[in-house]
One Martini backbone bead per residue (centre of mass of N, CA, C, O) as a GRO file, in nm:
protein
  169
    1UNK     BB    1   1.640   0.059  -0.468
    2UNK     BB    2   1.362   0.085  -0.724
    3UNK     BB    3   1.310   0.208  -1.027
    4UNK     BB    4   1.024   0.341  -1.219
    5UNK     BB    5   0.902   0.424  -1.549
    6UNK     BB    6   0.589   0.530  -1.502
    7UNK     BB    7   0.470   0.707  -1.724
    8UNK     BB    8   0.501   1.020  -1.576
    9UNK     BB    9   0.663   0.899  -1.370
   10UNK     BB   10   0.819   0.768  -1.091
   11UNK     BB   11   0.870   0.457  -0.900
   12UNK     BB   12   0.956   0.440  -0.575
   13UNK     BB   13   1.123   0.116  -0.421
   14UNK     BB   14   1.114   0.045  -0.058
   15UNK     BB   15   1.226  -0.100   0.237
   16UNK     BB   16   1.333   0.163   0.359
   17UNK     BB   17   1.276   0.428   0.512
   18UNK     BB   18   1.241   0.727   0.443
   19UNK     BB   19   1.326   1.007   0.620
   20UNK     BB   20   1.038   1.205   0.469
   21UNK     BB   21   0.775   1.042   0.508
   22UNK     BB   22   0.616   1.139   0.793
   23UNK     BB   23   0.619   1.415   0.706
   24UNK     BB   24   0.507   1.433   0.409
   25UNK     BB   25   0.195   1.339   0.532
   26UNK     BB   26   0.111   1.619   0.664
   27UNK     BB   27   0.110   1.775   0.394
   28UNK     BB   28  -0.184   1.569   0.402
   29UNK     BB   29  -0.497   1.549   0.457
   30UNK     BB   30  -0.481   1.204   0.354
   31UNK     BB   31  -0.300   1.141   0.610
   32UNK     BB   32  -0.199   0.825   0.788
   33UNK     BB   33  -0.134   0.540   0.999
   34UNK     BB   34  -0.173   0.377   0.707
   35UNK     BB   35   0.127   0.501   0.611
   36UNK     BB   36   0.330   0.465   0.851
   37UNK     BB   37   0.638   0.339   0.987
   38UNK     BB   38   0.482   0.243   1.262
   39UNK     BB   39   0.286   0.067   1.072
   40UNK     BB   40   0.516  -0.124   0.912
   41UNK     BB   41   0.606  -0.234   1.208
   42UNK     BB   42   0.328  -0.393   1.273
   43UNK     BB   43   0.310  -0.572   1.017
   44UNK     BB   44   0.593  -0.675   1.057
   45UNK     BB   45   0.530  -0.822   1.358
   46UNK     BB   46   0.208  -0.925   1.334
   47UNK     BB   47   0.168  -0.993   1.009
   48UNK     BB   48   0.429  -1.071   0.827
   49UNK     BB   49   0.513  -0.818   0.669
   50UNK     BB   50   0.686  -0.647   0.388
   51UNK     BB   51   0.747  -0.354   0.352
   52UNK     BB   52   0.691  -0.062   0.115
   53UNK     BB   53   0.805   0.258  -0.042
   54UNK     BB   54   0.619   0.441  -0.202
   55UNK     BB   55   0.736   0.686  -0.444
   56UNK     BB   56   0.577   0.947  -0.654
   57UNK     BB   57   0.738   1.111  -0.894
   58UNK     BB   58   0.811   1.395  -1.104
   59UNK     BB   59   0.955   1.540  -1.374
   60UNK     BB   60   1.068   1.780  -1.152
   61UNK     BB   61   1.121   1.605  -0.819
   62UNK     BB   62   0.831   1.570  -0.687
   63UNK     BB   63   0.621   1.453  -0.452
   64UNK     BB   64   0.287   1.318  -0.536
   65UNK     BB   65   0.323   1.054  -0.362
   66UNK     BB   66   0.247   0.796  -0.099
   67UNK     BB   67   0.278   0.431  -0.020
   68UNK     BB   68   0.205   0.168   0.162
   69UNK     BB   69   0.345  -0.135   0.096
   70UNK     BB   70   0.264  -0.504   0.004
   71UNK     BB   71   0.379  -0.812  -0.054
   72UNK     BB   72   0.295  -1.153  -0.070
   73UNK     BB   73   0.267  -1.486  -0.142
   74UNK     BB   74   0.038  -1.698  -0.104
   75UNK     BB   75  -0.025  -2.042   0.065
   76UNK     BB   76  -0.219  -2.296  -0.064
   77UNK     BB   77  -0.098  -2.556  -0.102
   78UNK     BB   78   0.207  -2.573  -0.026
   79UNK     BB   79   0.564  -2.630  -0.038
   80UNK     BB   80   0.567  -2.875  -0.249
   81UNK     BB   81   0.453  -2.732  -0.446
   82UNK     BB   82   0.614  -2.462  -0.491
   83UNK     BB   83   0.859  -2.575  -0.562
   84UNK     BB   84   0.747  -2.698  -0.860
   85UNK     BB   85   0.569  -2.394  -0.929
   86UNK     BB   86   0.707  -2.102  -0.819
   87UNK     BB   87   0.691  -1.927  -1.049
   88UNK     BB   88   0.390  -1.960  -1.164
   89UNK     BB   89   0.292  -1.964  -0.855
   90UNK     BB   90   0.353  -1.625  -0.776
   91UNK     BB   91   0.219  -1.463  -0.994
   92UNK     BB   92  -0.034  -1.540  -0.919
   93UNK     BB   93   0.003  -1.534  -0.562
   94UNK     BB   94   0.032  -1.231  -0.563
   95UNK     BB   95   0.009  -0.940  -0.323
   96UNK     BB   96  -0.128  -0.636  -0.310
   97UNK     BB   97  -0.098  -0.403  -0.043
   98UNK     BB   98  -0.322  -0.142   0.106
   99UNK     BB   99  -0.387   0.172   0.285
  100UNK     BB  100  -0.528   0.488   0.197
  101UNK     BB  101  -0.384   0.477  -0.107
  102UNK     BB  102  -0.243   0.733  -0.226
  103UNK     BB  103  -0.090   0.993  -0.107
  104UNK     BB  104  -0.157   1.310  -0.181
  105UNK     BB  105  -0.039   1.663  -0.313
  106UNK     BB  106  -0.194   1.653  -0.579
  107UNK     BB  107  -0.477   1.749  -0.808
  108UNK     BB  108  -0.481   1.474  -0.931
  109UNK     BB  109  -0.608   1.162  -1.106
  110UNK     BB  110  -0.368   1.030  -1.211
  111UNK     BB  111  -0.196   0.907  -0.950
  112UNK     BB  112  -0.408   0.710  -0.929
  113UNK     BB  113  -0.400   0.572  -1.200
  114UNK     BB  114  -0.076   0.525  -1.213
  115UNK     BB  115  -0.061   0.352  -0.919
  116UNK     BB  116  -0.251   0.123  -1.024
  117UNK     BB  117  -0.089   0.060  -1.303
  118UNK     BB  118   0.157  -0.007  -1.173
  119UNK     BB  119   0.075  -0.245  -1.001
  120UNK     BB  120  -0.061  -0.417  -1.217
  121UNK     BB  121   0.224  -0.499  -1.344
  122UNK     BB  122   0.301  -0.666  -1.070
  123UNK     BB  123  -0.027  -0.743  -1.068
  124UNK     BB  124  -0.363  -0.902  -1.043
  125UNK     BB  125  -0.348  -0.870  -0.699
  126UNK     BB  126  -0.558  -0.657  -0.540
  127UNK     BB  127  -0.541  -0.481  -0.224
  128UNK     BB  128  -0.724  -0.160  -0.163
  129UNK     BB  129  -0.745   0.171  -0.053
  130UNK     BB  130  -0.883   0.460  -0.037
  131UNK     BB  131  -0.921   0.745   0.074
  132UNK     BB  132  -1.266   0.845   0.143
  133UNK     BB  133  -1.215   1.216   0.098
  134UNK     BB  134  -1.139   1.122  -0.211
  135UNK     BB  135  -1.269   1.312  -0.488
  136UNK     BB  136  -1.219   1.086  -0.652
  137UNK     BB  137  -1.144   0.807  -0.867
  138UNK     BB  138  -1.115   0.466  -0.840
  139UNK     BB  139  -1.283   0.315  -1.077
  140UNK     BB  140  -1.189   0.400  -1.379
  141UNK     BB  141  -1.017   0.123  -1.440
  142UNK     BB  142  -1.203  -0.105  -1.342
  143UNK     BB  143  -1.098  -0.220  -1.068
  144UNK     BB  144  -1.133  -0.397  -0.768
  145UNK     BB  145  -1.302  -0.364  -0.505
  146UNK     BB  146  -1.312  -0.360  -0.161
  147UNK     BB  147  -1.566  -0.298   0.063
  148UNK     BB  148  -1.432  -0.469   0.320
  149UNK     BB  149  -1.155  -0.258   0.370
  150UNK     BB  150  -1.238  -0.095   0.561
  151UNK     BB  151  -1.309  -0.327   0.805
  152UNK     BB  152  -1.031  -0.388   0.809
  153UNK     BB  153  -0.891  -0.088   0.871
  154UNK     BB  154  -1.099  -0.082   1.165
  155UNK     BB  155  -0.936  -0.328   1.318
  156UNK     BB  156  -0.663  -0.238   1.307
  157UNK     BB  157  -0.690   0.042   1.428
  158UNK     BB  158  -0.795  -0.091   1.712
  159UNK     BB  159  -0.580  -0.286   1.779
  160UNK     BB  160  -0.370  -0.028   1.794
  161UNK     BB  161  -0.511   0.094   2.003
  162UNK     BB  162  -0.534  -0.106   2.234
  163UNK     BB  163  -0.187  -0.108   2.254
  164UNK     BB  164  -0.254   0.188   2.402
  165UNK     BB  165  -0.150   0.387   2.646
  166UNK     BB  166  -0.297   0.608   2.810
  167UNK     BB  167  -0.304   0.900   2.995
  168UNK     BB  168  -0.386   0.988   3.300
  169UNK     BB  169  -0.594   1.220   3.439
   0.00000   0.00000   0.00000
């Protein structure tokens, strides 16, 4: 586990599940498929993603977010080339992946504002987006948006859904 203080939270990303992630999740209107467990085992499974368990702590020890977010280094060059400019070419072409998230449990904007700033230092590639239901402002720090993460989101909720065998009537 990686601990990070960062604005008024804690930063907490995991490799592993924690234990209360998806009961935690229910917790909130705005928990889906697309931050459960069972999502990050496909995402690794199918897409070849290494999950990563973000949850956003308050200075009381309080859950008040939590994302399954994807980091992962896009490879447009090949081997040869990342080989010889890696650690420059990492930070350039690395990418934080969520889908939205994160589920929040408290009504304040700021849980959104600190959760873009802090994926935000640790790359300026980000892709993801927040649950449409959620009454707040995605775009408050100017972060670009890409509006296609939706149909990208519901590409793959279908794919999920057509590989489940559903019992019949």
């Amino acid at each position: 586990m990686q601990s990070y203080l960062f604005m008024d939270y804690e930063f907490r990303l995991e490799k592993e599940c924690p234990p209360y992630w998806n009961s935690q999740l229910l917790k909130s209107n705005l928990g889906t498929i697309f931050n459960t467990f069972e999502y990050s085992q496909y995402a690794k499974r199918r897409l070849n993603w290494e999950p990563l368990f973000l949850s956003i702590i308050s200075k009381d020890g309080g859950i008040v977010g939590q994302s399954l977010i994807f980091e992962f280094t896009k490879n447009y060059f090949g081997a040869k080339f990342i080989s010889k400019l890696s650690k420059f070419y990492s930070k350039l072409s690395k990418i934080i992946k969520w889908n939205y998230g994160p589920v929040t449990f408290i009504d304040d904007q700021k849980v959104i504002d600190d959760f873009l700033s802090f994926l935000h230092s640790r790359t300026h590639n980000l892709s993801g987006s927040i649950h449409p239901l959620y009454p707040g402002n995605f775009n408050k720090n100017n972060y670009i948006v890409n509006i296609f993460e939706f149909f990208f989101n519901f590409y793959n909720f279908i794919k999920i859904i057509s590989n489940v065998n559903f019992p019949k009537r």
